[in-house]
Amino acid sequence: AQSVTQLDSQVPVFEEAPVELRCNYSSSVSVYLFWYVQYPNQGLQLLLKYLSGSTLVKGINGFEAEFNKSQTSFHLRKPSVHISDTAEYFCAVSDVDTGNQFYFGTGTSLTVIP
Amino acid sequence: DVKVTQSSRYLVKRTGEKVFLECVQDMDHENMFWYRQDPGLGLRLIYFSYDVKMKEKGDIPEGYSVSREKKERFSLILESASTNQTSMYLCASSLKHRVSQPQHFGDGTRLSIL
């Protein structure tokens, strides 16, 4: 089974500053990668996903992520954050060849400071 | 638009009660999942189901059971609620054997056991 590590549990950042949220996964087998966002008192919404092809993936709300196979990482970035980006962010991984399960990280709480 | 609906947003029950959490999806997805979400622990898989009347244990099934009598409905049952089951519960669905497709989540049920 995969394990997904989000090392930063909380990330405070000033409005209009850039941000990077880190995600590493355990296995080097072929994977699909996802980032989800959770606003307060809501479920998870898909931000972006990597399936194959270009390692730089663009998602909604100006976010992007880069897949790095050698480092088994899928870090999420945004060049300029807004107050409305304050939320919990989850990285998730699924194995291409096995089953139906997804493996989630423990989440990173992003707080944008005015 | 795709929809996963959880029957209650907030629920308060007493210790020892039998509690039912209901989830319905309108996307004709084969897979359905129940997670609980706790601060610092991320999403932990309780049970999942690949098809009607099928169920598989996740990472933390103790104290829970599930029911899938119809494809669109997946119920989580707390047989005898305890205070350590106070949590946010999230239901999700996805296409079978299509781990390239993301899971779709409901808005969650915040359950308090007194």
PDB file of C-alpha atoms in Angstrom:
ATOM      1  CA  ALA A   1       0.000   0.000   0.000  1.00  0.00           C
ATOM      2  CA  GLN A   2       1.017   3.561  -0.597  1.00  0.00           C
ATOM      3  CA  SER A   3       1.739   6.086   2.093  1.00  0.00           C
ATOM      4  CA  VAL A   4       1.448   9.789   1.455  1.00  0.00           C
ATOM      5  CA  THR A   5       3.370  12.379   3.456  1.00  0.00           C
ATOM      6  CA  GLN A   6       2.466  16.005   3.796  1.00  0.00           C
ATOM      7  CA  LEU A   7       5.227  17.299   6.022  1.00  0.00           C
ATOM      8  CA  ASP A   8       3.715  20.713   6.667  1.00  0.00           C
ATOM      9  CA  SER A   9       0.610  20.497   8.802  1.00  0.00           C
ATOM     10  CA  GLN A  10       0.133  24.280   8.866  1.00  0.00           C
ATOM     11  CA  VAL A  11       1.339  26.914   6.422  1.00  0.00           C
ATOM     12  CA  PRO A  12       0.697  30.606   7.110  1.00  0.00           C
ATOM     13  CA  VAL A  13       1.390  32.960   4.218  1.00  0.00           C
ATOM     14  CA  PHE A  14       0.692  36.611   3.512  1.00  0.00           C
ATOM     15  CA  GLU A  15      -1.810  37.576   0.871  1.00  0.00           C
ATOM     16  CA  GLU A  16      -0.310  37.871  -2.640  1.00  0.00           C
ATOM     17  CA  ALA A  17       2.778  35.890  -1.619  1.00  0.00           C
ATOM     18  CA  PRO A  18       3.669  32.592  -3.326  1.00  0.00           C
ATOM     19  CA  VAL A  19       3.076  29.269  -1.606  1.00  0.00           C
ATOM     20  CA  GLU A  20       4.236  25.688  -1.981  1.00  0.00           C
ATOM     21  CA  LEU A  21       2.556  22.760  -0.242  1.00  0.00           C
ATOM     22  CA  ARG A  22       4.657  19.611  -0.227  1.00  0.00           C
ATOM     23  CA  CYS A  23       3.565  16.044  -0.918  1.00  0.00           C
ATOM     24  CA  ASN A  24       5.675  12.905  -1.103  1.00  0.00           C
ATOM     25  CA  TYR A  25       4.496   9.355  -1.668  1.00  0.00           C
ATOM     26  CA  SER A  26       6.157   6.076  -0.853  1.00  0.00           C
ATOM     27  CA  SER A  27       6.098   3.798  -3.867  1.00  0.00           C
ATOM     28  CA  SER A  28       7.858   4.178  -7.180  1.00  0.00           C
ATOM     29  CA  VAL A  29       5.261   2.126  -9.089  1.00  0.00           C
ATOM     30  CA  SER A  30       3.108   3.928 -11.599  1.00  0.00           C
ATOM     31  CA  VAL A  31       0.693   6.231  -9.831  1.00  0.00           C
ATOM     32  CA  TYR A  32      -2.007   8.772 -10.375  1.00  0.00           C
ATOM     33  CA  LEU A  33      -1.771  11.872  -8.209  1.00  0.00           C
ATOM     34  CA  PHE A  34      -4.406  14.282  -6.979  1.00  0.00           C
ATOM     35  CA  TRP A  35      -4.725  17.431  -4.907  1.00  0.00           C
ATOM     36  CA  TYR A  36      -7.987  18.205  -3.171  1.00  0.00           C
ATOM     37  CA  VAL A  37      -9.119  21.313  -1.285  1.00  0.00           C
ATOM     38  CA  GLN A  38     -11.505  21.384   1.649  1.00  0.00           C
ATOM     39  CA  TYR A  39     -13.131  24.652   2.678  1.00  0.00           C
ATOM     40  CA  PRO A  40     -14.522  24.902   6.229  1.00  0.00           C
ATOM     41  CA  ASN A  41     -17.448  22.594   6.869  1.00  0.00           C
ATOM     42  CA  GLN A  42     -17.419  21.204   3.361  1.00  0.00           C
ATOM     43  CA  GLY A  43     -16.317  18.036   1.619  1.00  0.00           C
ATOM     44  CA  LEU A  44     -13.245  17.698  -0.563  1.00  0.00           C
ATOM     45  CA  GLN A  45     -13.119  19.198  -4.039  1.00  0.00           C
ATOM     46  CA  LEU A  46     -10.656  18.224  -6.737  1.00  0.00           C
ATOM     47  CA  LEU A  47      -8.037  20.901  -7.491  1.00  0.00           C
ATOM     48  CA  LEU A  48      -5.987  19.045 -10.067  1.00  0.00           C
ATOM     49  CA  LYS A  49      -4.732  15.619 -11.072  1.00  0.00           C
ATOM     50  CA  TYR A  50      -1.739  14.059 -12.778  1.00  0.00           C
ATOM     51  CA  LEU A  51      -2.330  10.989 -14.916  1.00  0.00           C
ATOM     52  CA  SER A  52       0.484  11.044 -17.484  1.00  0.00           C
ATOM     53  CA  GLY A  53       2.302  13.320 -19.894  1.00  0.00           C
ATOM     54  CA  SER A  54       3.570  16.738 -18.900  1.00  0.00           C
ATOM     55  CA  THR A  55       4.864  16.783 -15.362  1.00  0.00           C
ATOM     56  CA  LEU A  56       3.451  20.255 -14.735  1.00  0.00           C
ATOM     57  CA  VAL A  57      -0.275  20.159 -14.160  1.00  0.00           C
ATOM     58  CA  LYS A  58      -2.538  23.171 -13.935  1.00  0.00           C
ATOM     59  CA  GLY A  59      -5.697  23.156 -11.882  1.00  0.00           C
ATOM     60  CA  ILE A  60      -8.474  25.426 -10.773  1.00  0.00           C
ATOM     61  CA  ASN A  61      -8.072  28.708  -8.896  1.00  0.00           C
ATOM     62  CA  GLY A  62      -4.564  29.322 -10.276  1.00  0.00           C
ATOM     63  CA  PHE A  63      -2.951  26.303  -8.616  1.00  0.00           C
ATOM     64  CA  GLU A  64      -0.427  24.058 -10.304  1.00  0.00           C
ATOM     65  CA  ALA A  65       1.591  21.012  -9.279  1.00  0.00           C
ATOM     66  CA  GLU A  66       4.725  19.334 -10.529  1.00  0.00           C
ATOM     67  CA  PHE A  67       5.227  15.581 -10.629  1.00  0.00           C
ATOM     68  CA  ASN A  68       8.770  14.470  -9.894  1.00  0.00           C
ATOM     69  CA  LYS A  69       9.115  10.721 -10.319  1.00  0.00           C
ATOM     70  CA  SER A  70      12.688  10.445  -9.071  1.00  0.00           C
ATOM     71  CA  GLN A  71      11.808  12.240  -5.844  1.00  0.00           C
ATOM     72  CA  THR A  72       8.323  10.692  -5.628  1.00  0.00           C
ATOM     73  CA  SER A  73       6.889  14.132  -5.038  1.00  0.00           C
ATOM     74  CA  PHE A  74       3.889  16.130  -6.202  1.00  0.00           C
ATOM     75  CA  HIS A  75       4.173  19.608  -4.710  1.00  0.00           C
ATOM     76  CA  LEU A  76       1.375  22.133  -5.084  1.00  0.00           C
ATOM     77  CA  ARG A  77       2.144  25.773  -5.878  1.00  0.00           C
ATOM     78  CA  LYS A  78       0.431  29.074  -6.391  1.00  0.00           C
ATOM     79  CA  PRO A  79       2.335  32.232  -7.353  1.00  0.00           C
ATOM     80  CA  SER A  80       0.036  34.643  -5.507  1.00  0.00           C
ATOM     81  CA  VAL A  81      -2.477  33.557  -2.872  1.00  0.00           C
ATOM     82  CA  HIS A  82      -5.768  35.168  -1.938  1.00  0.00           C
ATOM     83  CA  ILE A  83      -7.683  35.232   1.328  1.00  0.00           C
ATOM     84  CA  SER A  84     -10.165  32.844  -0.268  1.00  0.00           C
ATOM     85  CA  ASP A  85      -7.439  30.191  -0.589  1.00  0.00           C
ATOM     86  CA  THR A  86      -7.529  29.624   3.175  1.00  0.00           C
ATOM     87  CA  ALA A  87      -8.469  25.956   3.434  1.00  0.00           C
ATOM     88  CA  GLU A  88      -7.215  22.433   4.097  1.00  0.00           C
ATOM     89  CA  TYR A  89      -5.330  20.795   1.225  1.00  0.00           C
ATOM     90  CA  PHE A  90      -4.977  17.045   0.761  1.00  0.00           C
ATOM     91  CA  CYS A  91      -2.675  15.117  -1.509  1.00  0.00           C
ATOM     92  CA  ALA A  92      -3.892  11.704  -2.715  1.00  0.00           C
ATOM     93  CA  VAL A  93      -2.348   8.835  -4.650  1.00  0.00           C
ATOM     94  CA  SER A  94      -3.731   5.798  -6.430  1.00  0.00           C
ATOM     95  CA  ASP A  95      -1.795   2.894  -7.948  1.00  0.00           C
ATOM     96  CA  VAL A  96      -2.293   2.526 -11.694  1.00  0.00           C
ATOM     97  CA  ASP A  97      -2.290  -1.243 -11.645  1.00  0.00           C
ATOM     98  CA  THR A  98      -4.094  -2.179  -8.466  1.00  0.00           C
ATOM     99  CA  GLY A  99      -7.559  -1.959  -7.075  1.00  0.00           C
ATOM    100  CA  ASN A 100      -9.848   0.899  -6.421  1.00  0.00           C
ATOM    101  CA  GLN A 101      -8.319   2.617  -3.423  1.00  0.00           C
ATOM    102  CA  PHE A 102      -6.973   6.078  -2.933  1.00  0.00           C
ATOM    103  CA  TYR A 103      -4.411   6.986  -0.274  1.00  0.00           C
ATOM    104  CA  PHE A 104      -4.575  10.394   1.365  1.00  0.00           C
ATOM    105  CA  GLY A 105      -2.031  12.514   3.183  1.00  0.00           C
ATOM    106  CA  THR A 106      -2.819  14.047   6.561  1.00  0.00           C
ATOM    107  CA  GLY A 107      -3.513  17.446   5.068  1.00  0.00           C
ATOM    108  CA  THR A 108      -1.972  20.912   5.141  1.00  0.00           C
ATOM    109  CA  SER A 109      -3.884  23.817   6.591  1.00  0.00           C
ATOM    110  CA  LEU A 110      -3.174  26.934   4.546  1.00  0.00           C
ATOM    111  CA  THR A 111      -3.925  30.244   6.243  1.00  0.00           C
ATOM    112  CA  VAL A 112      -3.663  33.384   4.159  1.00  0.00           C
ATOM    113  CA  ILE A 113      -2.936  36.460   6.262  1.00  0.00           C
ATOM    114  CA  PRO A 114      -4.231  39.848   5.075  1.00  0.00           C
TER     115      PRO A 114
ATOM    116  CA  ASP B   1     -23.371  18.076 -12.031  1.00  0.00           C
ATOM    117  CA  VAL B   2     -22.289  15.053 -10.027  1.00  0.00           C
ATOM    118  CA  LYS B   3     -23.618  14.790  -6.546  1.00  0.00           C
ATOM    119  CA  VAL B   4     -22.868  12.896  -3.366  1.00  0.00           C
ATOM    120  CA  THR B   5     -25.394  13.668  -0.661  1.00  0.00           C
ATOM    121  CA  GLN B   6     -24.989  12.897   3.006  1.00  0.00           C
ATOM    122  CA  SER B   7     -28.259  12.925   4.886  1.00  0.00           C
ATOM    123  CA  SER B   8     -27.154  15.045   7.849  1.00  0.00           C
ATOM    124  CA  ARG B   9     -24.624  17.855   8.176  1.00  0.00           C
ATOM    125  CA  TYR B  10     -24.652  17.760  11.967  1.00  0.00           C
ATOM    126  CA  LEU B  11     -25.738  14.963  14.274  1.00  0.00           C
ATOM    127  CA  VAL B  12     -25.700  14.599  18.052  1.00  0.00           C
ATOM    128  CA  LYS B  13     -26.208  11.182  19.639  1.00  0.00           C
ATOM    129  CA  ARG B  14     -25.725   9.554  23.012  1.00  0.00           C
ATOM    130  CA  THR B  15     -23.252   6.893  24.041  1.00  0.00           C
ATOM    131  CA  GLY B  16     -24.559   3.407  23.328  1.00  0.00           C
ATOM    132  CA  GLU B  17     -27.027   4.466  20.640  1.00  0.00           C
ATOM    133  CA  LYS B  18     -27.079   2.790  17.235  1.00  0.00           C
ATOM    134  CA  VAL B  19     -26.323   5.486  14.673  1.00  0.00           C
ATOM    135  CA  PHE B  20     -26.961   5.453  10.938  1.00  0.00           C
ATOM    136  CA  LEU B  21     -25.195   7.764   8.495  1.00  0.00           C
ATOM    137  CA  GLU B  22     -26.607   7.741   4.993  1.00  0.00           C
ATOM    138  CA  CYS B  23     -24.963   8.571   1.692  1.00  0.00           C
ATOM    139  CA  VAL B  24     -26.504   8.711  -1.775  1.00  0.00           C
ATOM    140  CA  GLN B  25     -24.781   9.327  -5.113  1.00  0.00           C
ATOM    141  CA  ASP B  26     -26.381  10.051  -8.472  1.00  0.00           C
ATOM    142  CA  MET B  27     -23.425   9.231 -10.728  1.00  0.00           C
ATOM    143  CA  ASP B  28     -23.990   5.471 -11.129  1.00  0.00           C
ATOM    144  CA  HIS B  29     -20.607   4.844  -9.486  1.00  0.00           C
ATOM    145  CA  GLU B  30     -19.763   1.320  -8.434  1.00  0.00           C
ATOM    146  CA  ASN B  31     -17.366   2.290  -5.656  1.00  0.00           C
ATOM    147  CA  MET B  32     -18.396   4.001  -2.463  1.00  0.00           C
ATOM    148  CA  PHE B  33     -16.280   4.857   0.562  1.00  0.00           C
ATOM    149  CA  TRP B  34     -16.650   5.991   4.152  1.00  0.00           C
ATOM    150  CA  TYR B  35     -13.858   7.992   5.791  1.00  0.00           C
ATOM    151  CA  ARG B  36     -13.512   9.696   9.094  1.00  0.00           C
ATOM    152  CA  GLN B  37     -11.534  12.893   9.361  1.00  0.00           C
ATOM    153  CA  ASP B  38      -9.794  13.990  12.549  1.00  0.00           C
ATOM    154  CA  PRO B  39      -7.370  16.895  13.090  1.00  0.00           C
ATOM    155  CA  GLY B  40      -3.797  15.867  12.380  1.00  0.00           C
ATOM    156  CA  LEU B  41      -4.822  12.437  11.125  1.00  0.00           C
ATOM    157  CA  GLY B  42      -6.268  13.317   7.742  1.00  0.00           C
ATOM    158  CA  LEU B  43      -8.744  10.935   6.140  1.00  0.00           C
ATOM    159  CA  ARG B  44      -8.866   7.374   7.394  1.00  0.00           C
ATOM    160  CA  LEU B  45     -10.768   4.745   5.459  1.00  0.00           C
ATOM    161  CA  ILE B  46     -13.418   2.899   7.464  1.00  0.00           C
ATOM    162  CA  TYR B  47     -15.138   0.728   4.848  1.00  0.00           C
ATOM    163  CA  PHE B  48     -15.613   0.663   1.119  1.00  0.00           C
ATOM    164  CA  SER B  49     -17.825  -1.156  -1.337  1.00  0.00           C
ATOM    165  CA  TYR B  50     -17.202  -2.180  -4.940  1.00  0.00           C
ATOM    166  CA  ASP B  51     -20.741  -3.202  -5.717  1.00  0.00           C
ATOM    167  CA  VAL B  52     -24.155  -3.831  -4.252  1.00  0.00           C
ATOM    168  CA  LYS B  53     -24.015  -6.095  -1.207  1.00  0.00           C
ATOM    169  CA  MET B  54     -20.211  -6.076  -1.281  1.00  0.00           C
ATOM    170  CA  LYS B  55     -18.061  -4.513   1.397  1.00  0.00           C
ATOM    171  CA  GLU B  56     -14.427  -4.405   2.336  1.00  0.00           C
ATOM    172  CA  LYS B  57     -12.794  -3.294   5.558  1.00  0.00           C
ATOM    173  CA  GLY B  58     -10.624  -0.253   5.434  1.00  0.00           C
ATOM    174  CA  ASP B  59      -7.982   0.806   7.905  1.00  0.00           C
ATOM    175  CA  ILE B  60     -10.227   1.423  10.943  1.00  0.00           C
ATOM    176  CA  PRO B  61     -13.374  -0.729  10.736  1.00  0.00           C
ATOM    177  CA  GLU B  62     -13.684  -1.510  14.448  1.00  0.00           C
ATOM    178  CA  GLY B  63     -16.978  -0.320  15.901  1.00  0.00           C
ATOM    179  CA  TYR B  64     -18.527   0.265  12.476  1.00  0.00           C
ATOM    180  CA  SER B  65     -20.484  -1.697   9.906  1.00  0.00           C
ATOM    181  CA  VAL B  66     -21.925  -0.789   6.504  1.00  0.00           C
ATOM    182  CA  SER B  67     -24.822  -1.645   4.268  1.00  0.00           C
ATOM    183  CA  ARG B  68     -25.095  -1.404   0.473  1.00  0.00           C
ATOM    184  CA  GLU B  69     -28.492  -2.684  -0.627  1.00  0.00           C
ATOM    185  CA  LYS B  70     -28.733  -0.398  -3.646  1.00  0.00           C
ATOM    186  CA  LYS B  71     -26.025   0.881  -5.953  1.00  0.00           C
ATOM    187  CA  GLU B  72     -26.641   4.526  -5.147  1.00  0.00           C
ATOM    188  CA  ARG B  73     -26.814   4.221  -1.356  1.00  0.00           C
ATOM    189  CA  PHE B  74     -24.113   3.375   1.166  1.00  0.00           C
ATOM    190  CA  SER B  75     -24.872   3.460   4.877  1.00  0.00           C
ATOM    191  CA  LEU B  76     -22.427   3.606   7.763  1.00  0.00           C
ATOM    192  CA  ILE B  77     -23.613   2.132  11.048  1.00  0.00           C
ATOM    193  CA  LEU B  78     -22.177   2.749  14.478  1.00  0.00           C
ATOM    194  CA  GLU B  79     -23.379  -0.319  16.345  1.00  0.00           C
ATOM    195  CA  SER B  80     -22.997   1.195  19.824  1.00  0.00           C
ATOM    196  CA  ALA B  81     -21.747   4.747  19.648  1.00  0.00           C
ATOM    197  CA  SER B  82     -18.857   5.797  21.849  1.00  0.00           C
ATOM    198  CA  THR B  83     -17.344   9.205  22.535  1.00  0.00           C
ATOM    199  CA  ASN B  84     -14.193   8.342  20.572  1.00  0.00           C
ATOM    200  CA  GLN B  85     -16.346   8.131  17.459  1.00  0.00           C
ATOM    201  CA  THR B  86     -17.007  11.857  17.595  1.00  0.00           C
ATOM    202  CA  SER B  87     -15.641  12.998  14.259  1.00  0.00           C
ATOM    203  CA  MET B  88     -16.324  14.310  10.782  1.00  0.00           C
ATOM    204  CA  TYR B  89     -17.515  11.535   8.474  1.00  0.00           C
ATOM    205  CA  LEU B  90     -17.065  11.823   4.720  1.00  0.00           C
ATOM    206  CA  CYS B  91     -18.658   9.693   2.043  1.00  0.00           C
ATOM    207  CA  ALA B  92     -17.136   9.406  -1.437  1.00  0.00           C
ATOM    208  CA  SER B  93     -17.800   7.562  -4.673  1.00  0.00           C
ATOM    209  CA  SER B  94     -15.805   6.681  -7.783  1.00  0.00           C
ATOM    210  CA  LEU B  95     -15.906   4.547 -10.914  1.00  0.00           C
ATOM    211  CA  LYS B  96     -14.872   0.910 -10.513  1.00  0.00           C
ATOM    212  CA  HIS B  97     -11.345   0.070 -11.657  1.00  0.00           C
ATOM    213  CA  ARG B  98     -10.879   3.636 -12.772  1.00  0.00           C
ATOM    214  CA  VAL B  99      -8.390   5.023 -10.311  1.00  0.00           C
ATOM    215  CA  SER B 100      -7.476   7.644 -12.899  1.00  0.00           C
ATOM    216  CA  GLN B 101     -10.809   9.232 -12.073  1.00  0.00           C
ATOM    217  CA  PRO B 102     -11.027  11.127  -8.796  1.00  0.00           C
ATOM    218  CA  GLN B 103     -13.328  10.387  -5.931  1.00  0.00           C
ATOM    219  CA  HIS B 104     -16.321  12.649  -5.455  1.00  0.00           C
ATOM    220  CA  PHE B 105     -17.104  13.663  -1.906  1.00  0.00           C
ATOM    221  CA  GLY B 106     -20.170  14.655   0.036  1.00  0.00           C
ATOM    222  CA  ASP B 107     -20.157  17.661   2.359  1.00  0.00           C
ATOM    223  CA  GLY B 108     -19.614  15.521   5.432  1.00  0.00           C
ATOM    224  CA  THR B 109     -21.504  14.741   8.618  1.00  0.00           C
ATOM    225  CA  ARG B 110     -20.127  16.170  11.833  1.00  0.00           C
ATOM    226  CA  LEU B 111     -21.101  13.623  14.470  1.00  0.00           C
ATOM    227  CA  SER B 112     -20.928  14.298  18.181  1.00  0.00           C
ATOM    228  CA  ILE B 113     -21.361  11.470  20.675  1.00  0.00           C
ATOM    229  CA  LEU B 114     -22.224  12.670  24.185  1.00  0.00           C
TER     230      LEU B 114
END
